[in-house]
Coordinates of C-alpha atoms in Angstrom, one line a residue:
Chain A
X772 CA 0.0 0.0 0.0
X773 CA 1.2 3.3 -1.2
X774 CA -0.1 6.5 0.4
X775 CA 0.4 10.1 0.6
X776 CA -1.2 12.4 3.8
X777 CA -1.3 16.0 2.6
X778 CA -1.6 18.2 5.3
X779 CA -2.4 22.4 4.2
X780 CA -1.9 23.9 7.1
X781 CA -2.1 28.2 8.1
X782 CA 1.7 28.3 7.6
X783 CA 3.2 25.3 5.8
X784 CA 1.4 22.6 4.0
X785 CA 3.6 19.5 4.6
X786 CA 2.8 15.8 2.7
X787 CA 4.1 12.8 3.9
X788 CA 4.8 9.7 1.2
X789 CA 3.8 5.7 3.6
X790 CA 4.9 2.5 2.2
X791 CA 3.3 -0.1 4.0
X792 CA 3.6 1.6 7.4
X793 CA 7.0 3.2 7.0
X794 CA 7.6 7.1 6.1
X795 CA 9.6 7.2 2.4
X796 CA 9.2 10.7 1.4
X797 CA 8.4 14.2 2.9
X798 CA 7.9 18.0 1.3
X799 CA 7.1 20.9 2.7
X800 CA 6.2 24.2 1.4
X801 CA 4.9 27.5 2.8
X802 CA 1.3 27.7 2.3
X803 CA 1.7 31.6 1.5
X804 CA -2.0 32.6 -0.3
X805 CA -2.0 30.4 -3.2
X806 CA -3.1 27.0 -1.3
X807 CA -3.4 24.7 -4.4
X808 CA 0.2 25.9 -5.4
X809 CA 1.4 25.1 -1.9
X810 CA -0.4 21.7 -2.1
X811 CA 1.4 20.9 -5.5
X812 CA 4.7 22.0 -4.7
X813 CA 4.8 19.9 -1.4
X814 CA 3.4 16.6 -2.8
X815 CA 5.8 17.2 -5.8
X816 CA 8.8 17.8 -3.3
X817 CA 7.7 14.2 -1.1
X818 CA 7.4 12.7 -4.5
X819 CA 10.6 13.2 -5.1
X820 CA 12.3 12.1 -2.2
X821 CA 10.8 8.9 -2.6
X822 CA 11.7 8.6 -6.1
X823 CA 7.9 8.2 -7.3
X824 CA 5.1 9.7 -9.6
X825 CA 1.8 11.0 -8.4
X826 CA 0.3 7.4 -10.2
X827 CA 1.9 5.6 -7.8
X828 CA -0.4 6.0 -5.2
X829 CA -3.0 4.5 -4.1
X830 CA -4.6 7.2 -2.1
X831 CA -4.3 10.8 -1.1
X832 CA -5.7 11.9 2.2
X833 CA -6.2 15.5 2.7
X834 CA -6.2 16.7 6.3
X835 CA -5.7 20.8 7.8
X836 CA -7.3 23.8 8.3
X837 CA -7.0 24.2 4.2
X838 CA -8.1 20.8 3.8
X839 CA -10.8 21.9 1.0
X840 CA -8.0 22.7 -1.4
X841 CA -6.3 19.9 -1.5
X842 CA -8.2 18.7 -5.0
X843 CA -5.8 15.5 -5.4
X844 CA -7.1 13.8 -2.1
X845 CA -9.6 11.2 -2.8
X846 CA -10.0 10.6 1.1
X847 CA -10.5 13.5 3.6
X848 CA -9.5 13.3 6.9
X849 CA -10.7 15.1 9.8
X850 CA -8.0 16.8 11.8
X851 CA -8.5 15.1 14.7
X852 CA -8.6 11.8 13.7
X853 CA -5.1 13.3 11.9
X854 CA -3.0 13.8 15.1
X855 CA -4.7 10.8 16.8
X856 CA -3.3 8.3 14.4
X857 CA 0.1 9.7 14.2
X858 CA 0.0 10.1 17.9
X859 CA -0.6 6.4 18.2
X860 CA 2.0 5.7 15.0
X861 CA 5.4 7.7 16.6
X862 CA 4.0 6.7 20.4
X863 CA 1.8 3.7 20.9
X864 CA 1.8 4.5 24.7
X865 CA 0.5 7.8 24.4
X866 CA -3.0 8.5 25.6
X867 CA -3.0 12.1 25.3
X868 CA -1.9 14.0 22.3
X869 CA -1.5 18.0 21.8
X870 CA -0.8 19.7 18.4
X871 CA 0.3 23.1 18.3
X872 CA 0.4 24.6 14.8
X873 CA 0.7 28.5 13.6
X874 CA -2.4 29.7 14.5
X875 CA -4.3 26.8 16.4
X876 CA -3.7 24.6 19.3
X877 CA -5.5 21.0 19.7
X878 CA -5.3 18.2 22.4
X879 CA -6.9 14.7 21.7
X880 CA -7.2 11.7 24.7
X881 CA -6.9 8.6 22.4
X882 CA -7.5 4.7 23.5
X883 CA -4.6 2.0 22.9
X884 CA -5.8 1.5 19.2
X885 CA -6.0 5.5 18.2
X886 CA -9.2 6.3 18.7
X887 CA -10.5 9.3 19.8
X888 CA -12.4 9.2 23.3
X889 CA -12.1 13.1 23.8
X890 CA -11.0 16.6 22.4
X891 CA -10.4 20.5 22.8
X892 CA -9.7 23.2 20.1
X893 CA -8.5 26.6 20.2
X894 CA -8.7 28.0 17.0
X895 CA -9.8 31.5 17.7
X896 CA -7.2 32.8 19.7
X897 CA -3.4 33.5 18.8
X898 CA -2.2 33.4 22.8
X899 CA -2.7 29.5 22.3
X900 CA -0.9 29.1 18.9
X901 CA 2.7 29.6 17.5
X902 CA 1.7 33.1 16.1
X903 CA 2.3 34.2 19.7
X904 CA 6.1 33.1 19.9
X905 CA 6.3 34.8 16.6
X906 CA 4.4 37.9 17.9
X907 CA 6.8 37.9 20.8
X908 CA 9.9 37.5 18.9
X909 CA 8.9 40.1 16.7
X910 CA 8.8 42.4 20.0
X911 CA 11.9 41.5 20.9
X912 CA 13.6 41.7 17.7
X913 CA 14.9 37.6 18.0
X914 CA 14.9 35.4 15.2
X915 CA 12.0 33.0 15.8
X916 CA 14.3 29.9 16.1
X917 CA 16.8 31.7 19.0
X918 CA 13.4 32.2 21.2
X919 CA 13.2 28.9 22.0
X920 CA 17.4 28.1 23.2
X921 CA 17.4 31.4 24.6
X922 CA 15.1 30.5 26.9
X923 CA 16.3 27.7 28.1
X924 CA 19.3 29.5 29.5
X925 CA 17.0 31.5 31.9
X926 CA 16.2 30.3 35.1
X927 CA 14.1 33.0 36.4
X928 CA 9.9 33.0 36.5
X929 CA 8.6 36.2 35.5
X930 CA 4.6 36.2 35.1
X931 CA 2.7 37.6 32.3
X932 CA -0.5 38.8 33.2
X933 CA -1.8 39.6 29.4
X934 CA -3.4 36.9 27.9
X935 CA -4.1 38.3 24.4
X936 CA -1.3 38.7 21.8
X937 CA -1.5 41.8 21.2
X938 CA -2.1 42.9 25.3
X939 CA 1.4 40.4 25.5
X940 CA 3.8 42.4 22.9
X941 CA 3.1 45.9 25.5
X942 CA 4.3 44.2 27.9
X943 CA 7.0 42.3 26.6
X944 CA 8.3 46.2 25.1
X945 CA 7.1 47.1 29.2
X946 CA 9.5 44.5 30.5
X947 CA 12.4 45.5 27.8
X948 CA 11.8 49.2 29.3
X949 CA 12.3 47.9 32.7
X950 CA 15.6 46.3 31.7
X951 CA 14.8 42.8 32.2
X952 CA 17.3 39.9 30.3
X953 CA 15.7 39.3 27.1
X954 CA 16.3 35.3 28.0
X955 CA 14.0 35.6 31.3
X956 CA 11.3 37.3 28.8
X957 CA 11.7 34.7 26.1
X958 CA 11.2 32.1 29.1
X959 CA 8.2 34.3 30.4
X960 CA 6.8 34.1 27.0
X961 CA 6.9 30.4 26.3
X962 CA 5.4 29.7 30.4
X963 CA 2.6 32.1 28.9
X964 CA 1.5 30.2 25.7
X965 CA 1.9 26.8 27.7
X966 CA -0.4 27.7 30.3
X967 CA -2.6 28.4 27.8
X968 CA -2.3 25.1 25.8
X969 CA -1.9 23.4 29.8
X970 CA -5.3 24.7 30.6
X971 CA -6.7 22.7 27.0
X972 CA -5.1 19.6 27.7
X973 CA -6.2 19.5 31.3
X974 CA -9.9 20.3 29.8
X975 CA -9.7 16.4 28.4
X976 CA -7.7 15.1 31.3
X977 CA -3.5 15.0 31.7
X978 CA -1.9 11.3 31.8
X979 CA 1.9 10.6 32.0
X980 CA 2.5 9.6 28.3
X981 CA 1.8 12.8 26.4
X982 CA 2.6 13.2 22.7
X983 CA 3.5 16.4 20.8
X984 CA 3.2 17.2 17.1
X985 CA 3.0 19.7 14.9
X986 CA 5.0 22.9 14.4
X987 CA 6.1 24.2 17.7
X988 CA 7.2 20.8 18.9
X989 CA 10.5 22.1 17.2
X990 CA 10.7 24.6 20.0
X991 CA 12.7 23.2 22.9
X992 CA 12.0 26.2 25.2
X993 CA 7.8 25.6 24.5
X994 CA 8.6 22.1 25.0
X995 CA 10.5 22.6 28.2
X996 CA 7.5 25.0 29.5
X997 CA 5.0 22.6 28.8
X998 CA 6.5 20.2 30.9
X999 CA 7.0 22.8 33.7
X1000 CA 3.4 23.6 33.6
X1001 CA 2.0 19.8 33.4
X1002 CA 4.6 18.9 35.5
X1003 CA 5.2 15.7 34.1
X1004 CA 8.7 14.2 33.4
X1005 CA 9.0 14.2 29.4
X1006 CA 7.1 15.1 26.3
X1007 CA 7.0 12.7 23.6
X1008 CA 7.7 14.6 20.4
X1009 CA 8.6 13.1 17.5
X1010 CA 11.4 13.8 14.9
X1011 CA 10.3 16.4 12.6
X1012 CA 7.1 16.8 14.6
X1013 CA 5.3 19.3 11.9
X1014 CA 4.7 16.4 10.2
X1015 CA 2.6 15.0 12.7
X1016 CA -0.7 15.6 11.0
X1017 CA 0.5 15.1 7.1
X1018 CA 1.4 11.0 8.9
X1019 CA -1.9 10.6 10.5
X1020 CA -3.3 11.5 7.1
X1021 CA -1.9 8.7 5.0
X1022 CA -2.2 6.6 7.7
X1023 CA -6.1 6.9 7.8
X1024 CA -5.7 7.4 3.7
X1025 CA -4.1 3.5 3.6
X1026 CA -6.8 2.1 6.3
X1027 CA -9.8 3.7 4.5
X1028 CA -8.2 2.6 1.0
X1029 CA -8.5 -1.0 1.9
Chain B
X973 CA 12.5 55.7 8.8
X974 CA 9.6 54.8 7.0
X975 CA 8.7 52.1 9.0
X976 CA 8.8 55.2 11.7
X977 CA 6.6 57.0 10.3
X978 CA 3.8 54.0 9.4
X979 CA 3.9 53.5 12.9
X980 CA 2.3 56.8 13.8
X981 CA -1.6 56.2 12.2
X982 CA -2.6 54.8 15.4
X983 CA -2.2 58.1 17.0
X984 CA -4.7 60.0 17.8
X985 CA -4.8 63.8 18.1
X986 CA -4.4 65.0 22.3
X987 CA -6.6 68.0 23.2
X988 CA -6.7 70.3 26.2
X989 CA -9.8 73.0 27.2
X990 CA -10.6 75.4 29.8
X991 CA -13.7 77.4 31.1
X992 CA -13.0 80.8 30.8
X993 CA -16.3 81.8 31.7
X994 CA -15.7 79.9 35.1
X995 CA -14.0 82.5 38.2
X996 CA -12.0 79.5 39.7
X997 CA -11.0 82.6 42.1
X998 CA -14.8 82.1 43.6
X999 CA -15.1 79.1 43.8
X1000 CA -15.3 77.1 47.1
X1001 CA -14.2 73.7 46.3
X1002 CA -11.7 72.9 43.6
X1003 CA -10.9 69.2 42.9
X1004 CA -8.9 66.9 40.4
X1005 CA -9.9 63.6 38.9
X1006 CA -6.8 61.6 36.9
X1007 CA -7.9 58.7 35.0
X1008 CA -4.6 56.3 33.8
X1009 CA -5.5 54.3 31.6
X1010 CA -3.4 51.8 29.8
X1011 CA -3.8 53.7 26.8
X1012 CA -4.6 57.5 27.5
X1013 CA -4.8 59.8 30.5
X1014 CA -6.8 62.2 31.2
X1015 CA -7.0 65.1 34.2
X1016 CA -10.1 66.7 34.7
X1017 CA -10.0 70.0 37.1
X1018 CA -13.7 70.8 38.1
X1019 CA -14.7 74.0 40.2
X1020 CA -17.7 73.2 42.2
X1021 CA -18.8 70.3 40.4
X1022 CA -18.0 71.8 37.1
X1023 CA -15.7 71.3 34.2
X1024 CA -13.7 74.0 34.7
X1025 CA -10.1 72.6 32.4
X1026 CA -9.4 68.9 30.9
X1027 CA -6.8 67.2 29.1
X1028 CA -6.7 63.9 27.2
X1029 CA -3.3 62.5 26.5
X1030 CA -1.6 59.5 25.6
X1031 CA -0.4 57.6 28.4
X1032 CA 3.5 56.7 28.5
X1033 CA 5.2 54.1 29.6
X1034 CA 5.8 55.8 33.5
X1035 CA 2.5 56.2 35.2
X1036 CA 3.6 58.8 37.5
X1037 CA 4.6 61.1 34.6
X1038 CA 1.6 60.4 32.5
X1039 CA 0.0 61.7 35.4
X1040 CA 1.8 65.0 36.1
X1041 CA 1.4 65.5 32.4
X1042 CA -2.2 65.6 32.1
X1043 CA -2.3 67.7 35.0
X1044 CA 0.0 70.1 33.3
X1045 CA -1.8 69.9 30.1
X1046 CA -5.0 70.6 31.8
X1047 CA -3.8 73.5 33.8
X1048 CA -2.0 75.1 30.6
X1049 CA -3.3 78.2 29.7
X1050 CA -5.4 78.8 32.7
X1051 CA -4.1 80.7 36.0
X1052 CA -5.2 78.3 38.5
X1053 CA -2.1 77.4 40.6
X1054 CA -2.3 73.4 41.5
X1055 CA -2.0 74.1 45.3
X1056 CA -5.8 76.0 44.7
X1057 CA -6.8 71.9 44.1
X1058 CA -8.7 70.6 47.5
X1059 CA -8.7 67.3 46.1
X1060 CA -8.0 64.7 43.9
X1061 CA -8.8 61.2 42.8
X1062 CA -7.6 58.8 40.6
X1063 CA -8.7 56.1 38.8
X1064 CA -8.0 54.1 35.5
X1065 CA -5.9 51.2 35.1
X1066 CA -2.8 53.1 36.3
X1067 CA -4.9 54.6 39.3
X1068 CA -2.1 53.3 42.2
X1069 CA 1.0 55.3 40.4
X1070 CA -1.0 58.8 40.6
X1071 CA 1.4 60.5 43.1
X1072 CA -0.8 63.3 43.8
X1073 CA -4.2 61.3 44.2
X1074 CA -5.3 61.5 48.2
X1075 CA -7.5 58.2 47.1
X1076 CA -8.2 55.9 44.6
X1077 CA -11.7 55.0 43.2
X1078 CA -12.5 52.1 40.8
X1079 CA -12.4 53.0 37.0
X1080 CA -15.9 51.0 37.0
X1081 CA -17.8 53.2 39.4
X1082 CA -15.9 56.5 37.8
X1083 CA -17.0 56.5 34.4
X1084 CA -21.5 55.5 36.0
X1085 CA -20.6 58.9 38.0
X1086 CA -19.2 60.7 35.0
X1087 CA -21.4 59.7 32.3
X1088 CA -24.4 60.5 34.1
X1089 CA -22.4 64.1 34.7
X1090 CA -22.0 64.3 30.9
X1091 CA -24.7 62.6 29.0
X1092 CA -27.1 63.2 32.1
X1093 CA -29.1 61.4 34.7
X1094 CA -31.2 59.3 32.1
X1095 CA -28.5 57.7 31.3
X1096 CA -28.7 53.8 32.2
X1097 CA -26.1 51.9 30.5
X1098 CA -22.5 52.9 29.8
X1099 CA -20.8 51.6 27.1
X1100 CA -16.7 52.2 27.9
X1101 CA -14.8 51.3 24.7
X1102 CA -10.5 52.3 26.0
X1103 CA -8.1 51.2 25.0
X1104 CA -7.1 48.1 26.3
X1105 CA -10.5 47.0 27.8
X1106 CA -14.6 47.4 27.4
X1107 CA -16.9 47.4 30.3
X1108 CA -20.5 47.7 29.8
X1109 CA -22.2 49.3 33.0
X1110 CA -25.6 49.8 34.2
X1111 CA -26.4 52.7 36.5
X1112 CA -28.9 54.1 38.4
X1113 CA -30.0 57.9 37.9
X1114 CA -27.3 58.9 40.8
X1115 CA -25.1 57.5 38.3
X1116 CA -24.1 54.6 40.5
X1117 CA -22.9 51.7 39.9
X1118 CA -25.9 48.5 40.0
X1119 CA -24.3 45.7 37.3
X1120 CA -21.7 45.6 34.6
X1121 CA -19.2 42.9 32.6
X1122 CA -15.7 43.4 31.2
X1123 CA -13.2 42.1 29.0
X1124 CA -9.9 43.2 29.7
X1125 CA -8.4 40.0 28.1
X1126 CA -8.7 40.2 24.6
X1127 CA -7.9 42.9 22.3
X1128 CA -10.6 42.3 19.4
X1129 CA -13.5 44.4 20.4
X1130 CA -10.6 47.6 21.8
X1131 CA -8.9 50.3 20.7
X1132 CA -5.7 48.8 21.2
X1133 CA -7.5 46.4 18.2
X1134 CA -8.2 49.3 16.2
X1135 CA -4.7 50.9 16.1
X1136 CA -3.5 47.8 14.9
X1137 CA -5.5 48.1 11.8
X1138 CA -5.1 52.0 11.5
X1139 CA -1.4 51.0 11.3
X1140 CA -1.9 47.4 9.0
X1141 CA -4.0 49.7 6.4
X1142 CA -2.1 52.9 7.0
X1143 CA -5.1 55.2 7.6
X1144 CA -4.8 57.6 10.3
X1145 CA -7.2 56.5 13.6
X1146 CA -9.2 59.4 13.3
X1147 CA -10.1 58.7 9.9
X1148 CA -10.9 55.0 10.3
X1149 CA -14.7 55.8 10.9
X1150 CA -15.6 58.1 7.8
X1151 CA -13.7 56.1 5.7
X1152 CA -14.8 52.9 6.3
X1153 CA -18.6 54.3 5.1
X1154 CA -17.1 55.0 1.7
X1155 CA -17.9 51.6 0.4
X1156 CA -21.0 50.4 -2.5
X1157 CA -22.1 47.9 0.0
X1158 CA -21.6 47.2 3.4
X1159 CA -19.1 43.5 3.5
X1160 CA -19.3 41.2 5.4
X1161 CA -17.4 41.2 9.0
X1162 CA -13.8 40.1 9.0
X1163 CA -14.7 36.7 10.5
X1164 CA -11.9 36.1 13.0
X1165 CA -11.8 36.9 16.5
X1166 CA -8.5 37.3 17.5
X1167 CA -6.9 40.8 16.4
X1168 CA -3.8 38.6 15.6
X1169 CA -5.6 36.4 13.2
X1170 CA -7.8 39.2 11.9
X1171 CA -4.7 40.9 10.5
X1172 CA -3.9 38.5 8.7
X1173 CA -7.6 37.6 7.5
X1174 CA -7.3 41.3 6.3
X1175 CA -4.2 41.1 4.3
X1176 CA -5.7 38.1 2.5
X1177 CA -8.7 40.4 1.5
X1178 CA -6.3 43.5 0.3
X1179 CA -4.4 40.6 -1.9
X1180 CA -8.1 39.8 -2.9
X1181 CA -8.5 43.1 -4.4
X1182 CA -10.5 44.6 -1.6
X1183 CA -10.2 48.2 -0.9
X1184 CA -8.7 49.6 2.2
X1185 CA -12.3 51.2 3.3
X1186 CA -13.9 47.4 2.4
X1187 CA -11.4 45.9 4.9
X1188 CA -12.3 48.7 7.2
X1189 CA -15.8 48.5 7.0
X1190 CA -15.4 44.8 7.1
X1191 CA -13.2 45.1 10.4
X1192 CA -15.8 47.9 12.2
X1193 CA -18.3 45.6 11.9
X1194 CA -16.5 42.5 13.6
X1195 CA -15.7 45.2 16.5
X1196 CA -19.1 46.1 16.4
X1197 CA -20.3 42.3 16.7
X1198 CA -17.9 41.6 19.4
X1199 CA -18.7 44.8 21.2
X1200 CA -22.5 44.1 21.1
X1201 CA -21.7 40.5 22.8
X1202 CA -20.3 42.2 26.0
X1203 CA -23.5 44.7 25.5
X1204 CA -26.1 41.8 25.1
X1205 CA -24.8 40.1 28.1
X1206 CA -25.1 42.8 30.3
X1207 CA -28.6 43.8 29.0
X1208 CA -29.8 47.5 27.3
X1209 CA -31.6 49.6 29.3
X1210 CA -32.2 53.0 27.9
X1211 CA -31.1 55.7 27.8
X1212 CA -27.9 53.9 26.3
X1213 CA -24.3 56.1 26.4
X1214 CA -21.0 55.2 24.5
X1215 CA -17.8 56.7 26.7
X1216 CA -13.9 56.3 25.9
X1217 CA -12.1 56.7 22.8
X1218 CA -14.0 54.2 20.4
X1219 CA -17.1 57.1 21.0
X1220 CA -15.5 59.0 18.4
X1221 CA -15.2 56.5 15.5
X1222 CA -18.6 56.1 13.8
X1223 CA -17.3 53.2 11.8
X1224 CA -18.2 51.1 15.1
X1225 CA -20.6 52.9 16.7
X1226 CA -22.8 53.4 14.1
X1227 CA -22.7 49.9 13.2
X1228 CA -23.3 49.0 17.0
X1229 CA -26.4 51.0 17.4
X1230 CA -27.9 49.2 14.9
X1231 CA -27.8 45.9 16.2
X1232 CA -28.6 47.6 19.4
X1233 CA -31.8 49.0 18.0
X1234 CA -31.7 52.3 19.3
X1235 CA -29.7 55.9 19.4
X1236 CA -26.7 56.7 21.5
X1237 CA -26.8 59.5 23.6
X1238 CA -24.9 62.4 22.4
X1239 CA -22.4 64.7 24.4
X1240 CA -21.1 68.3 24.0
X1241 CA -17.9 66.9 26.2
X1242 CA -15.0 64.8 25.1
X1243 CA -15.9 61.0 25.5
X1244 CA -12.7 60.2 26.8
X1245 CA -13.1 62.3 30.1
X1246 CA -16.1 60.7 31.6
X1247 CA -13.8 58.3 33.8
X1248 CA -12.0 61.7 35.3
X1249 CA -14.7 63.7 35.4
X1250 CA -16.5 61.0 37.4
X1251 CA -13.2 61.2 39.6
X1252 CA -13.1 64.5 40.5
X1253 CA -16.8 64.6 41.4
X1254 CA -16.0 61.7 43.9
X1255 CA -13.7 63.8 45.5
X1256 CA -16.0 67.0 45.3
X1257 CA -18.3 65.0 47.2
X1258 CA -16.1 64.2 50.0
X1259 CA -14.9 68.0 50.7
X1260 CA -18.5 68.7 50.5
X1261 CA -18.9 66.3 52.9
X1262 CA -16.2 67.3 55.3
X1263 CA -14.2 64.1 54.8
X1264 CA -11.5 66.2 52.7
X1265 CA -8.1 66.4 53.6
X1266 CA -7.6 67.0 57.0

């Protein structure tokens, strides 16, 4: 069985290439505004890598918040079910799951064979999603990928009392004023956003085992947060972890192509 | 540079006034109301229960100056000498950092007392749109406080909101209102919630082809929709008054009243001073009262 998961996502839209279970091929392109573009250049790219033509395959699923543009899918797959499967795929242990993409935050409880028993969303506010990193790091003039090392190195807990975005980058420019190390407010910043997703998971319930995917799984200061705030001992987050969704995708795109 | 200069469409212009019909050398009781606010600061100096001087400024990032400022902006121009004050309150979000407050009085129970001062004593609901937070407010026809909500959490249905997109479309704030009626047809509201993600719904639209005044129309509405939320929760009673600076931009308050159903109230006075002016007739109250500074 040959499948592809195509995952179009507010940022990147990332495909994953499955063999028979095993991962063969990946692409990833920013989504930008022309979704069907993005769509075509990343299937093209995971094509590639895996040294195969589009006629290969034997289905397409099509997952993400731009899931309606992805014309080449013949299966669509629901979000959830997305991040469940690949939860289940990278960690069969895991019995909760979180994604945290660009601009939307999800945790799933799952059952031993990847089922969903229970979900959250937050899809309407950026203090729960990547965009507020980026926000931040904007405000503090950091390249988005030193915000997460940088705060690791801080030690200190400041709290942010702003729970909007926007209310977050006065304060942040507040706290520059005030002449705090911009490590400690990097480190304030990713406490922030994890409270925010904490407060989701715990809505579905917190177990040992949790699994991280999508985009801001790359971010070892988020990660490092999140596992302050749940205070649990690690967070499972698999390699490349933005792909997350695109693997659930084929997954469910090979079991529904039976 | 010219990133700079883009910055500045969020500002708004600052304004100072005086009675000069008022003898402040008469009068019996001067005092002060200072309203912080995350956003803007305003003094209000009233002689006897009236408006005697006022200033509306932007607020910096030291509270005690912002303070001092307004005060000196409101006394500019006038000869009253600030030891002539009896008293004064302050209130706002920045209400603890007023150095020359004698007491503090919720920002909540301020603006009841001061929009029933300026839109007078019919008034029932107050509608405070500043610009970090929105606080809908029932009162009775003493202008005290009996219910009200707020969301001081989120920035879509703020000004803070509305800078943002002065600055994304490059239209100064002031402008935002009439501007965003010069469209065929009314769109339809930006759809997202967050200010964060609304910004980027917008520059979507603009790519689209919209034109600036259709994404402002478009984003009015939403702040009208969200406003009208807080509004509905709290309940309308008539005679319904709109207070801080989102009073002045039609775009939104037009589009409110509408789903409101009825017509705000209108004011000679500057929106923006109802918080201070309800201040300093706190503090006018408790001189009268003998409870002044002893």
């Amino acid at each position: 069985m040959l499948t592809a998961g195509i995952d179009c996502g507010a940022k990147n839209t990332k495909t994953v290439i499955l063999k028979d279970g095993k991962i063969v091929g990946k692409g990833q392109n920013l989504t930008g505004f022309d979704q069907a573009e993005a769509i075509k250049a990343s299937l093209e790219a995971a094509l590639k890598a895996a040294g195969l033509k589009e006629e290969d395959l034997d289905h397409i699923g099509g997952t993400g918040s731009g899931a309606a543009e992805i014309k080449q899918a013949d299966i669509k797959v629901n979000d959830i079910k997305a991040m469940a499967k690949a939860a289940n795929y990278f960690f069969p242990g895991s019995r909760t799951v979180t994604d945290v993409g660009a601009e939307e935050g999800r945790a799933v409880k799952i059952d031993e064979q990847g089922k969903v028993v229970d979900f959250a969303i937050n899809e309407k506010c950026a203090a729960g999603a990547g965009a507020f990193i980026e926000a931040m790091a904007r405000a503090l003039e950091l390249p988005l990928e030193q915000m997460g090392p940088l705060a690791l190195t801080s030690d200190k807990t400041i709290p942010m009392n702003a729970q909007c975005a926007i209310f977050a980058e006065s304060e942040v420019v507040g706290l520059i004023h005030a002449k705090t190390e911009k490590q400690d407010i990097s480190r304030a910043i990713h406490d922030a956003m994890a409270s925010r997703i904490v407060s989701m998971i715990r809505r579905i319930g917190v177990n040992p085992d949790i699994a991280m995917i999508g985009g801001v799984g790359r971010n070892p200061g988020f990660v490092e947060s999140l596992k302050r705030e749940l205070e649990v001992e690690r967070i499972y987050v698999p390699e490349d972890p933005e792909f997350g969704a695109a693997v659930g995708a084929a997954i469910v795109a090979a079991e529904e192509g039976r | 540079m010219a990133e700079e200069a883009r910055r500045e469409f969020w500002r708004w212009t600052e304004s100072n006034w005086s009675n000069p019909d008022i003898d402040w050398k008469g009068a019996k009781i001067v005092t002060l109301g200072i309203d912080v606010g995350s956003v803007s600061s305003q003094a209000v100096v009233m002689t006897d229960g009236e408006i005697y001087a006022y200033s509306n400024m932007r607020t910096g990032s030291d509270s005690p100056e912002s303070a001092r400022n307004a005060l000196n902006y409101a006394l500019e121009g006038t000869d009253l000498p600030e030891s002539r004050i009896d008293y004064c309150i302050g209130t706002g979000y920045g209400r603890v950092n007023v150095p020359m407050a004698d007491r503090t009085v919720t920002e909540i129970a301020c603006h009841a007392r001061g929009a029933n001062f300026i839109y007078g004593p019919e008034v029932r609901t107050v509608l405070d749109v500043g610009g970090q937070d929105c606080k809908a407010i029932q009162c009775d026809e003493r202008g005290k406080v009996t219910n009200f909500l707020m969301n001081d959490k989120c920035a879509a249905g703020t000004g803070r909101g509305m800078e943002v997109f002065a600055d994304l479309l490059s239209v100064p704030i002031d402008e935002v209102g009439e501007r965003s009626f010069q469209v065929k047809e009314e769109p339809a509201p930006v759809s997202s919630t967050c200010v964060v993600y609304a910004k980027s719904e917008a520059t979507g639209l603009l790519r689209k082809g919209w034109s600036v005044e259709e994404v402002l129309a478009a984003y009015c509405a939403a702040m009208a929709e969200r406003i009208y939320s807080l509004v509905e929760r709290v309940g309308v009673i008539p005679e319904f008054a709109i207070t801080g600076g989102m009073a002045k931009n039609r775009g939104v308050t037009e589009r409110l009243m509408k789903k409101v159903g009825l017509q705000a109230m209108k004011t000679r006075w500057d929106t923006q001073i109802a918080g201070a002016v309800g201040a300093a007739l706190f503090g006018y109250a408790l001189v009268q009262k003998g409870k002044g500074r002893k």
